[in-house]
Short mmCIF file of C-alpha atoms and ligand atoms in Angstrom, two decimals:
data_model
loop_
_atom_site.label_atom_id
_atom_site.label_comp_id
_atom_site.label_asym_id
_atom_site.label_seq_id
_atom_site.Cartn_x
_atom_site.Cartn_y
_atom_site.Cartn_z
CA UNK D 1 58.92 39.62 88.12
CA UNK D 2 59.25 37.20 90.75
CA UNK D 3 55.51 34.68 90.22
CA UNK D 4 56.58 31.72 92.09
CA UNK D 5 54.63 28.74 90.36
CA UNK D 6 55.49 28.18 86.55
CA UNK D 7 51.72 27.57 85.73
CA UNK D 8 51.81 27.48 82.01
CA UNK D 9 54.64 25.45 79.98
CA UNK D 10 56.94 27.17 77.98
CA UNK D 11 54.16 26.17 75.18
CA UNK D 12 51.06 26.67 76.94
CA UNK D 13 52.57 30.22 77.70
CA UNK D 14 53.49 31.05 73.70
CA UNK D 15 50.11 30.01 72.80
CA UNK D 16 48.15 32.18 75.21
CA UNK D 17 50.33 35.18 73.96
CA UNK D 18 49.69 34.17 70.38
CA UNK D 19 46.18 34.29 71.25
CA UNK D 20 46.23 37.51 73.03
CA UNK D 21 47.99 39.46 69.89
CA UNK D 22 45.39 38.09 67.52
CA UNK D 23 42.50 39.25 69.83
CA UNK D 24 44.64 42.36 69.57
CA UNK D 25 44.59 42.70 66.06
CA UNK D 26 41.16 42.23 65.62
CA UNK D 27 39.44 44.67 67.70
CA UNK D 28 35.51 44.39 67.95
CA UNK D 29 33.08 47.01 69.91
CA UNK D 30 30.32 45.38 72.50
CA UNK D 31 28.21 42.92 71.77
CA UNK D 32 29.61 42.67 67.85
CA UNK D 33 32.23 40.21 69.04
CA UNK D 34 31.45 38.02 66.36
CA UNK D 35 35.42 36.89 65.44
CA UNK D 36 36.41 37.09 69.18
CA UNK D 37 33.84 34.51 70.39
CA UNK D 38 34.32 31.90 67.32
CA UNK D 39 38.24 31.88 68.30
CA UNK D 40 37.74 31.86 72.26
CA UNK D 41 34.86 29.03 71.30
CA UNK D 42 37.73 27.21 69.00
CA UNK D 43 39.99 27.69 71.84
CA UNK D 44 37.85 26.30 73.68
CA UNK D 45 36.89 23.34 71.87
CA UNK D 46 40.64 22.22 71.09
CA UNK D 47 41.07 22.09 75.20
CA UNK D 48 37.90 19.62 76.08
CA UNK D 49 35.22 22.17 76.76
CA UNK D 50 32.13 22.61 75.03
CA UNK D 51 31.25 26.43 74.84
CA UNK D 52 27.83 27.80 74.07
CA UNK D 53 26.59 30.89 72.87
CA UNK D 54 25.02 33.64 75.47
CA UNK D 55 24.20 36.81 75.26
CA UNK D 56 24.45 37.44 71.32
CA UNK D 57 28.33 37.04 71.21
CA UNK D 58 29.47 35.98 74.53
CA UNK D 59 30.08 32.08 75.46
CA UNK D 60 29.57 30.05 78.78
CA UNK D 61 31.06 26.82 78.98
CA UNK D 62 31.31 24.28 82.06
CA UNK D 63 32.74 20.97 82.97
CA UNK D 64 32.95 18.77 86.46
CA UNK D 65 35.53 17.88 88.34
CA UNK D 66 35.65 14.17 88.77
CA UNK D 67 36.26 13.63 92.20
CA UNK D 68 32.48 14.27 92.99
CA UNK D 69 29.75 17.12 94.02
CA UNK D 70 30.48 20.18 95.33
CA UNK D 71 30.03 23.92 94.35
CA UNK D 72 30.02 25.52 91.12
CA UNK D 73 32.76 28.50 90.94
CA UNK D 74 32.53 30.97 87.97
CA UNK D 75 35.61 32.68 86.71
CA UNK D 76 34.45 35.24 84.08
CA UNK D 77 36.64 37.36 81.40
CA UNK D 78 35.16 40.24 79.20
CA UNK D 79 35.73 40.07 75.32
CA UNK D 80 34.70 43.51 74.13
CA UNK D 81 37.72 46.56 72.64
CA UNK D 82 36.89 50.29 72.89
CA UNK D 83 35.92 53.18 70.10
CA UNK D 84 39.69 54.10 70.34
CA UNK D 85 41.75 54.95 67.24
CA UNK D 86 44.83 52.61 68.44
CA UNK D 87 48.42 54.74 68.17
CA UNK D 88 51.10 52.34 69.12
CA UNK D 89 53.80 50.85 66.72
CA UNK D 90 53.09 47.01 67.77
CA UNK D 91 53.70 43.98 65.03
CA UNK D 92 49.98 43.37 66.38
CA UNK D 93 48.44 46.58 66.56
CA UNK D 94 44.67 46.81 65.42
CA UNK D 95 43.56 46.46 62.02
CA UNK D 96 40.56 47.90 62.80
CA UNK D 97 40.80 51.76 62.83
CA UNK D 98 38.66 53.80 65.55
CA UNK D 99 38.35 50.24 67.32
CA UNK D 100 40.83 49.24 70.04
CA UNK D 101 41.85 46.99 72.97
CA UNK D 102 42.54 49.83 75.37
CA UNK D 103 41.26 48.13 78.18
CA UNK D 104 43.40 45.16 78.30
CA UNK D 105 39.91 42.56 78.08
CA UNK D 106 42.36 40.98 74.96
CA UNK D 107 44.38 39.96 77.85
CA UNK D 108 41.62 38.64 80.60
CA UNK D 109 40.01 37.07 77.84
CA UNK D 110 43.54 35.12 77.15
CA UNK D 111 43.83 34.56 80.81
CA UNK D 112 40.76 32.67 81.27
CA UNK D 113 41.35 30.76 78.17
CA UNK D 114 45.06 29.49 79.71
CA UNK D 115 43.30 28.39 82.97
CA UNK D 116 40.86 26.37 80.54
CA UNK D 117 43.98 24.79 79.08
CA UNK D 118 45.57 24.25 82.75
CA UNK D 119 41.79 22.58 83.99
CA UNK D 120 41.33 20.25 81.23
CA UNK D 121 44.58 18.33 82.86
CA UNK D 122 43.64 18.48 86.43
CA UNK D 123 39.44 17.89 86.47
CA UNK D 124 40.44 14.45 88.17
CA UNK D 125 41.41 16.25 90.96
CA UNK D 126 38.39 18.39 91.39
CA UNK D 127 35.54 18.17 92.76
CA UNK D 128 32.29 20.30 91.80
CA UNK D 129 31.85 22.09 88.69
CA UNK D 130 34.31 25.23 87.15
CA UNK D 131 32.17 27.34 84.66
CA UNK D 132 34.03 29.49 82.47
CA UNK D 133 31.86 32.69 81.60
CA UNK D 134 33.10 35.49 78.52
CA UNK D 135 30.64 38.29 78.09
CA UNK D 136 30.28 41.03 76.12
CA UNK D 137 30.22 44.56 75.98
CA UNK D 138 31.61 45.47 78.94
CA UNK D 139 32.40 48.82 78.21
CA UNK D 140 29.99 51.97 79.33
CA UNK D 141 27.31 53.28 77.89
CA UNK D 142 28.36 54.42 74.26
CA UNK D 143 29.57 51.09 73.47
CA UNK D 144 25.83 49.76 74.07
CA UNK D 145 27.00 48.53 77.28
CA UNK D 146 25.93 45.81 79.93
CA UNK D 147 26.96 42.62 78.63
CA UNK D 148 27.65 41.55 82.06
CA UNK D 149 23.77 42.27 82.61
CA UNK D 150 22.35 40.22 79.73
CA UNK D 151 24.82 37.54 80.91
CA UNK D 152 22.23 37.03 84.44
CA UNK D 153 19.20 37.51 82.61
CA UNK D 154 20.01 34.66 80.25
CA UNK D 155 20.78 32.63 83.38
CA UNK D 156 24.68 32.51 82.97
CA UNK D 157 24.96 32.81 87.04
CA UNK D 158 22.15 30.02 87.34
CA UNK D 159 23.28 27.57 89.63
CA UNK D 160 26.84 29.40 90.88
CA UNK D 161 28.36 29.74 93.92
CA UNK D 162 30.69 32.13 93.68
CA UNK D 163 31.54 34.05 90.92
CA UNK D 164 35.27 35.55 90.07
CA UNK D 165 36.75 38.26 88.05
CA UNK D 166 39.76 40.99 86.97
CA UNK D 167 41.24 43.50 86.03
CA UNK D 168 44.65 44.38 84.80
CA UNK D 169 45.40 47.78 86.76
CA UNK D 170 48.63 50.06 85.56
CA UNK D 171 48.17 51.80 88.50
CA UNK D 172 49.58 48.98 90.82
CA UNK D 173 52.63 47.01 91.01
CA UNK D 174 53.13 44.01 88.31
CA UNK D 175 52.22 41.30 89.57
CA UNK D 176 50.36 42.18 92.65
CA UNK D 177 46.77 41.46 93.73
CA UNK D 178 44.52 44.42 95.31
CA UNK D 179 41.39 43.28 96.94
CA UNK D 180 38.89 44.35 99.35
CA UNK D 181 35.35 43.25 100.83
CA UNK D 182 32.41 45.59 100.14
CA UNK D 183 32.74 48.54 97.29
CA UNK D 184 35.35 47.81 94.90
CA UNK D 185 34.45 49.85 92.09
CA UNK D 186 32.10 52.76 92.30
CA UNK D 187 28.53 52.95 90.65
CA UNK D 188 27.83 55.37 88.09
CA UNK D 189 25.59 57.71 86.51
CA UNK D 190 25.42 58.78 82.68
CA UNK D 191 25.05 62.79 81.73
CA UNK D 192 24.24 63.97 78.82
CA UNK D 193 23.16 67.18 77.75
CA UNK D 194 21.74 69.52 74.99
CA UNK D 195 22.08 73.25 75.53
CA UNK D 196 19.37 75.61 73.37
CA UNK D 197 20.06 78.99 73.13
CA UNK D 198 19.30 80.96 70.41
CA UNK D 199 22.53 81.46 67.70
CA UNK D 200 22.84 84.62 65.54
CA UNK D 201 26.30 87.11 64.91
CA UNK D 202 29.00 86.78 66.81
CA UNK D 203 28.98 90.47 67.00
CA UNK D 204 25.97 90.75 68.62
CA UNK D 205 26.05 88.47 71.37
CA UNK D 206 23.37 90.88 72.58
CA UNK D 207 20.78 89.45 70.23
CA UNK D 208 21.44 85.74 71.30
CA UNK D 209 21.04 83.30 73.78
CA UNK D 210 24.42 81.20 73.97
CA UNK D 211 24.63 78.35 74.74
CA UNK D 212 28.26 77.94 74.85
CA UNK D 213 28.50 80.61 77.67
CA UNK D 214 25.57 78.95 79.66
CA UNK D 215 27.44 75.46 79.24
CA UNK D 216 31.08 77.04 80.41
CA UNK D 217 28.75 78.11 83.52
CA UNK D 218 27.03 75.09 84.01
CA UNK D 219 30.51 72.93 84.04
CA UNK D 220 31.76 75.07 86.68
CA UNK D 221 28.44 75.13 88.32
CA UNK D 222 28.49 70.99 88.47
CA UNK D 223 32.41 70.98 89.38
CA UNK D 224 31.40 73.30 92.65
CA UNK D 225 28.61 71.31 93.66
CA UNK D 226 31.00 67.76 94.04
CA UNK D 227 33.28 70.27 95.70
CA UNK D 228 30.60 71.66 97.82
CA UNK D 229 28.45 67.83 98.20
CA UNK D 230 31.05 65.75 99.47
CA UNK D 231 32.88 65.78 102.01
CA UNK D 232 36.46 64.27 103.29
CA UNK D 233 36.06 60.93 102.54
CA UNK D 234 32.53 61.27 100.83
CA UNK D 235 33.77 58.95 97.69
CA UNK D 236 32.49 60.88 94.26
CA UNK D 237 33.41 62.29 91.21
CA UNK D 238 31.83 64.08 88.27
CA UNK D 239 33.35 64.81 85.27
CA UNK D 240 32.29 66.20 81.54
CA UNK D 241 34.19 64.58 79.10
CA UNK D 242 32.48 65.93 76.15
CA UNK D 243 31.66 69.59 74.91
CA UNK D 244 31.02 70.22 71.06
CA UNK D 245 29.56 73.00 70.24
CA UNK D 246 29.79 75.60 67.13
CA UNK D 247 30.60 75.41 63.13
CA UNK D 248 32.72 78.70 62.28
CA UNK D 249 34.33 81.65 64.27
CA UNK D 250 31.78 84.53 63.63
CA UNK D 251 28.51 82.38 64.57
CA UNK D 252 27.33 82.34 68.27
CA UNK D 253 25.56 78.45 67.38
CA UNK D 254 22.08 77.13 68.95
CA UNK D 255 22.97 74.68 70.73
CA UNK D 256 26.05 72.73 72.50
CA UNK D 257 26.17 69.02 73.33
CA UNK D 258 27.81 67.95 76.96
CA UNK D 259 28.23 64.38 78.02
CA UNK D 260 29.83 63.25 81.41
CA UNK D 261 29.72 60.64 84.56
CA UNK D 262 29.37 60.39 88.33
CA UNK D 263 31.14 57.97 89.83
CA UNK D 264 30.13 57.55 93.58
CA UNK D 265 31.12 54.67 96.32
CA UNK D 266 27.43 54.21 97.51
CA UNK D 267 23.72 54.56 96.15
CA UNK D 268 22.27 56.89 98.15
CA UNK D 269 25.17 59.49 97.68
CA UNK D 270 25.07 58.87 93.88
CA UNK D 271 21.55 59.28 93.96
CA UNK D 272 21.81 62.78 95.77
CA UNK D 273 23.95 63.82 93.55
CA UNK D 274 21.88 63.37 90.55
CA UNK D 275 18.80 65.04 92.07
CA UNK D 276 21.45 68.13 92.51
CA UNK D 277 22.62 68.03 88.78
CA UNK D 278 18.85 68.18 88.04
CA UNK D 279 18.56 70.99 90.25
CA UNK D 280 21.63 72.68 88.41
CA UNK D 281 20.08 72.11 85.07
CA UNK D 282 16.27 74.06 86.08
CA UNK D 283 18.75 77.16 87.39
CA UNK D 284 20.58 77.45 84.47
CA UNK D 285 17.37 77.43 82.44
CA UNK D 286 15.99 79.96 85.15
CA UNK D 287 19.14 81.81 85.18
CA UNK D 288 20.52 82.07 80.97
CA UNK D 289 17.36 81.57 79.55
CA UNK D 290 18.49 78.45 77.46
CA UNK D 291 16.37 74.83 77.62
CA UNK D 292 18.16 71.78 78.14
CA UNK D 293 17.32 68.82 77.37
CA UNK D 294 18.84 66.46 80.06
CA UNK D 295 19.76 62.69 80.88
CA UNK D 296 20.84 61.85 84.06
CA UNK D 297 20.35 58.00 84.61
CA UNK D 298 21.80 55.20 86.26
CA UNK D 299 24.11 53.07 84.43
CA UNK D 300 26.12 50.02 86.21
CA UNK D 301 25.75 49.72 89.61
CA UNK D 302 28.49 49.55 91.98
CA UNK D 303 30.92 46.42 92.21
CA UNK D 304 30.48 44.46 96.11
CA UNK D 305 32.64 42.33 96.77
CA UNK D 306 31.25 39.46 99.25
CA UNK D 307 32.76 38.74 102.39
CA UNK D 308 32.92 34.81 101.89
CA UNK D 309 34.42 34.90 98.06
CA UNK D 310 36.86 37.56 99.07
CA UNK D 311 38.55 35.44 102.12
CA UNK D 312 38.63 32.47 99.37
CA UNK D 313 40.54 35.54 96.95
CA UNK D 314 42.86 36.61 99.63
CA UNK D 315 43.92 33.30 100.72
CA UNK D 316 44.64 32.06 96.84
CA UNK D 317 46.21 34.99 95.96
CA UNK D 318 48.23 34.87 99.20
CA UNK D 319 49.58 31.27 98.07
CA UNK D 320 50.59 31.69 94.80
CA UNK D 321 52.19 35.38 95.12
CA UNK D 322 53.30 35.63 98.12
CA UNK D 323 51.80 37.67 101.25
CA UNK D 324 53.33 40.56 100.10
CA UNK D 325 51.89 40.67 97.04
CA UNK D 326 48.16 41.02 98.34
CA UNK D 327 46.85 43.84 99.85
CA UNK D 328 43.71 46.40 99.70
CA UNK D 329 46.06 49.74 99.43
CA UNK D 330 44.18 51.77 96.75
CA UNK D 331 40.67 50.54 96.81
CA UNK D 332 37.99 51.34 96.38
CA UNK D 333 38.30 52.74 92.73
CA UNK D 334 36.18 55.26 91.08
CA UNK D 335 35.50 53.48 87.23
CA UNK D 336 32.72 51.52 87.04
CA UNK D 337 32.61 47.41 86.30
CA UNK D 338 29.28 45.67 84.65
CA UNK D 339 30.87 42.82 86.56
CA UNK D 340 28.72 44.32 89.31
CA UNK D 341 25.18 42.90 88.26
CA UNK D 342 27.10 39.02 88.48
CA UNK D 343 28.37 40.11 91.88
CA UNK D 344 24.39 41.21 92.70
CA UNK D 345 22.88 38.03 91.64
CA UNK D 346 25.88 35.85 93.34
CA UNK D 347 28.45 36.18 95.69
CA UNK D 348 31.54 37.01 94.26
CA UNK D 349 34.61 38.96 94.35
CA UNK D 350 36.11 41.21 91.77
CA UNK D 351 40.28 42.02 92.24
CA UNK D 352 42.49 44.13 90.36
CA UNK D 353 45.76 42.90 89.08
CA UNK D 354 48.87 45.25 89.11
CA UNK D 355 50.42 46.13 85.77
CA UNK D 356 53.56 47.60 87.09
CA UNK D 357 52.94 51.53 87.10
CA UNK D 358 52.70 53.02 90.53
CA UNK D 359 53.59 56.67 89.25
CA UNK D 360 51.37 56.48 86.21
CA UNK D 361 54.10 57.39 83.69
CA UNK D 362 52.92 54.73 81.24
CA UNK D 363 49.36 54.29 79.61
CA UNK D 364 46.56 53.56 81.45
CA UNK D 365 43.53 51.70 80.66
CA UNK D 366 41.71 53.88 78.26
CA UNK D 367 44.54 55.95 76.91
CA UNK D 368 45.34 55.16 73.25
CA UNK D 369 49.02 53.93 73.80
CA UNK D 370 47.72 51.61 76.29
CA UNK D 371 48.32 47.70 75.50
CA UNK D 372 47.92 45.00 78.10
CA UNK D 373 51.41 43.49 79.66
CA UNK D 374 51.82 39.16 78.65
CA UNK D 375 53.86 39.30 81.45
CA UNK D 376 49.96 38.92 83.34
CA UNK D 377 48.74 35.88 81.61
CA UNK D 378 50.78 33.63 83.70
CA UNK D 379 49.90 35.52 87.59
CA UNK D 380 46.15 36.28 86.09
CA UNK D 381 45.92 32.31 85.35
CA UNK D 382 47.70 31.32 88.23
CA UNK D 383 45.58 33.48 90.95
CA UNK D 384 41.94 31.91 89.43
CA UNK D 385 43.27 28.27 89.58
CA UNK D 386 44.21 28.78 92.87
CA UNK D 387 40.67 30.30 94.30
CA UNK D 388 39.19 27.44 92.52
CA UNK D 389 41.32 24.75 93.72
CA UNK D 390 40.63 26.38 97.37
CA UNK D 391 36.99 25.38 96.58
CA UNK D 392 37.10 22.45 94.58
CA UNK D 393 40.31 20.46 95.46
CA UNK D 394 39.25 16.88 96.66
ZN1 LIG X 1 37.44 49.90 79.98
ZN1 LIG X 2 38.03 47.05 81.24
#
């Protein structure tokens, strides 16, 4: 695929890809990365840096260049897998069943763990300091969530500059490096929802209060109000993503369960939006005579990207890939990063790296076919030595 620099040897490169299948293997849900930290920690260890704990099972671990002061840059990786029941055929495939790495953070995790390698040879030529940060739980809210979070509260950002991150993207071209200043990633609310009606006979519908029909309605009645809310350009999305609801096919049931998310690319038109669900959830009441119990809350916020640690980005990614390889065509994106509460308490910059898909015919992120591409560790590695050699080189 065309990455200019040979970064990692021929061994360096086997190991990190060694490392990434095992990680693979051994899926573990946020924030129970138990196995996942001790071999990132050994990894670690073997390659001069001395990790601690943060964060119940992520790791921080920081060394100076030797060349004298300057800034402290922070690249960070995420170590959690996703409650996915994993259906490909790989020799490493998870062991774990309903537990997957569906998001690829097997593979960041490995990337940040070959740039350790790569910086234990060349801290001579550095000045400053280069903090290595792997949190947990990065995944949304029914995964427990917010690792990224606990990471600033336990003072993982104390003292950094600029902090760093990625994300393999399927959606992009192997290989290439999407960036932009400002929103990257949208914030996002949680939904969830329980429908009471009153059940009975499926015969006599008459008799009953159901809460299946009311919830058909009130999807519809969320999906017009985006439609209706936004407008060209507005940046938000809503979507339900669970409905269960019903035991047999003669009972009209008491209640159904609805879960979903708004994704929107600023606060105050997230916010709006919310109020309106709230509003849609008193009219269906008013309106079907079912109660709903309803949560509508904030979960992460939305991913900014800082002016200065984006030029720094640009101008690394720009050296080691190429000026065609860099651009800001499909940002912003509508998922949602906890990378955004390290990118609150410090500048930083958060970039997505292609995976090779731009017709989305393979996996993406999420799906459970999806498995990250080796073929990153080497451009992933190469990009984050170059933004910190921009800032640290002597
Ligand atoms: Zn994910
Ligand atoms: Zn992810």
């Amino acid at each position: 695929m065309g990455v200019p620099s040979k970064l990692l040897s021929p061994d360096l490169a086997a190991r990190a890809r060694a490392l990434r299948h095992d990680l693979h293997r051994h899926p573990e849900l946020g924030f129970q990365e138990r196995r996942t930290q001790a071999k990132v920690k050994e990894w670690l260890t073997a390659h001069g840096w001395d990790a601690r704990e943060v964060a119940g099972t992520g790791l921080m671990a920081e060394r100076a260049g030797s060349a004298g002061d300057g800034p402290t840059i922070a690249i960070r990786a995420d170590l959690d897998a996703l409650p996915i029941r994993e259906t490909t055929e790989l020799e490493y495939r998870s062991v774990h069943e309903g537990v997957a790495h569906k998001c690829g953070h097997d593979g960041h995790t490995s990337i940040v763990c070959a740039l350790a390698a790569v910086l234990d040879t060349r801290l001579a030529s550095l000045r400053g300091k280069v903090r290595l940060l792997f949190q947990p739980a990065e995944e949304g809210a029914t995964c427990g969530g917010g690792g990224g979070r606990v990471m600033v509260e336990e003072g993982a950002l104390d003292g950094v500059d600029q902090v760093f991150g990625l994300h393999n993207w399927p959606g992009f071209p192997k290989g290439e490096v999407r960036v932009i200043t400002g929103t990257v990633m949208a914030q996002e609310h949680r939904l969830a929802f329980t429908i009471r009606g009153r059940g009975g006979h499926a015969s006599e519908p008459q008799r009953c209060v159901d809460p299946i029909a009311a919830g058909v309605r009130f999807v519809q009645s969320l999906y017009a109000l985006v439609a209706r809310s936004v407008g060209l350009g507005g940046g938000a999305v809503l979507s339900i993503t669970e409905f269960h609801a019903g035991t047999a096919n003669n009972i009209i049931p008491d209640r159904a369960q609805l879960t979903g998310t708004i994704r929107s690319l600023d606060d105050a038109l997230g916010e709006r939006l919310a109020e309106q669900v709230r509003h849609a959830v008193t009219a269906l009441e008013q309106s079907t005579g079912v109660t709903v119990d309803a949560v509508v809350e904030r979960a992460y916020p939305a991913v900014v990207n800082d002016p200065g640690a984006t030029g720094r980005l640009e101008r690394a990614a720009r050296r080691v890939l190429g000026d065609d390889r860099v651009s800001s065509e499909g940002l912003p994106l509508a998922a949602a990063e906890d990378f955004a509460y390290m990118a609150a308490a410090v500048p930083g910059c958060y970039f997505l790296l292609g995976a090779g898909d731009p017709v989305g015919v393979t996996p993406g992120c999420h799906h459970p076919d999806f498995d990250f591409d080796d073929e990153l560790l080497e451009p992933g590695a190469a990009v984050f030595l170059a933004v910190i050699e921009d800032a640290l080189a002597r």
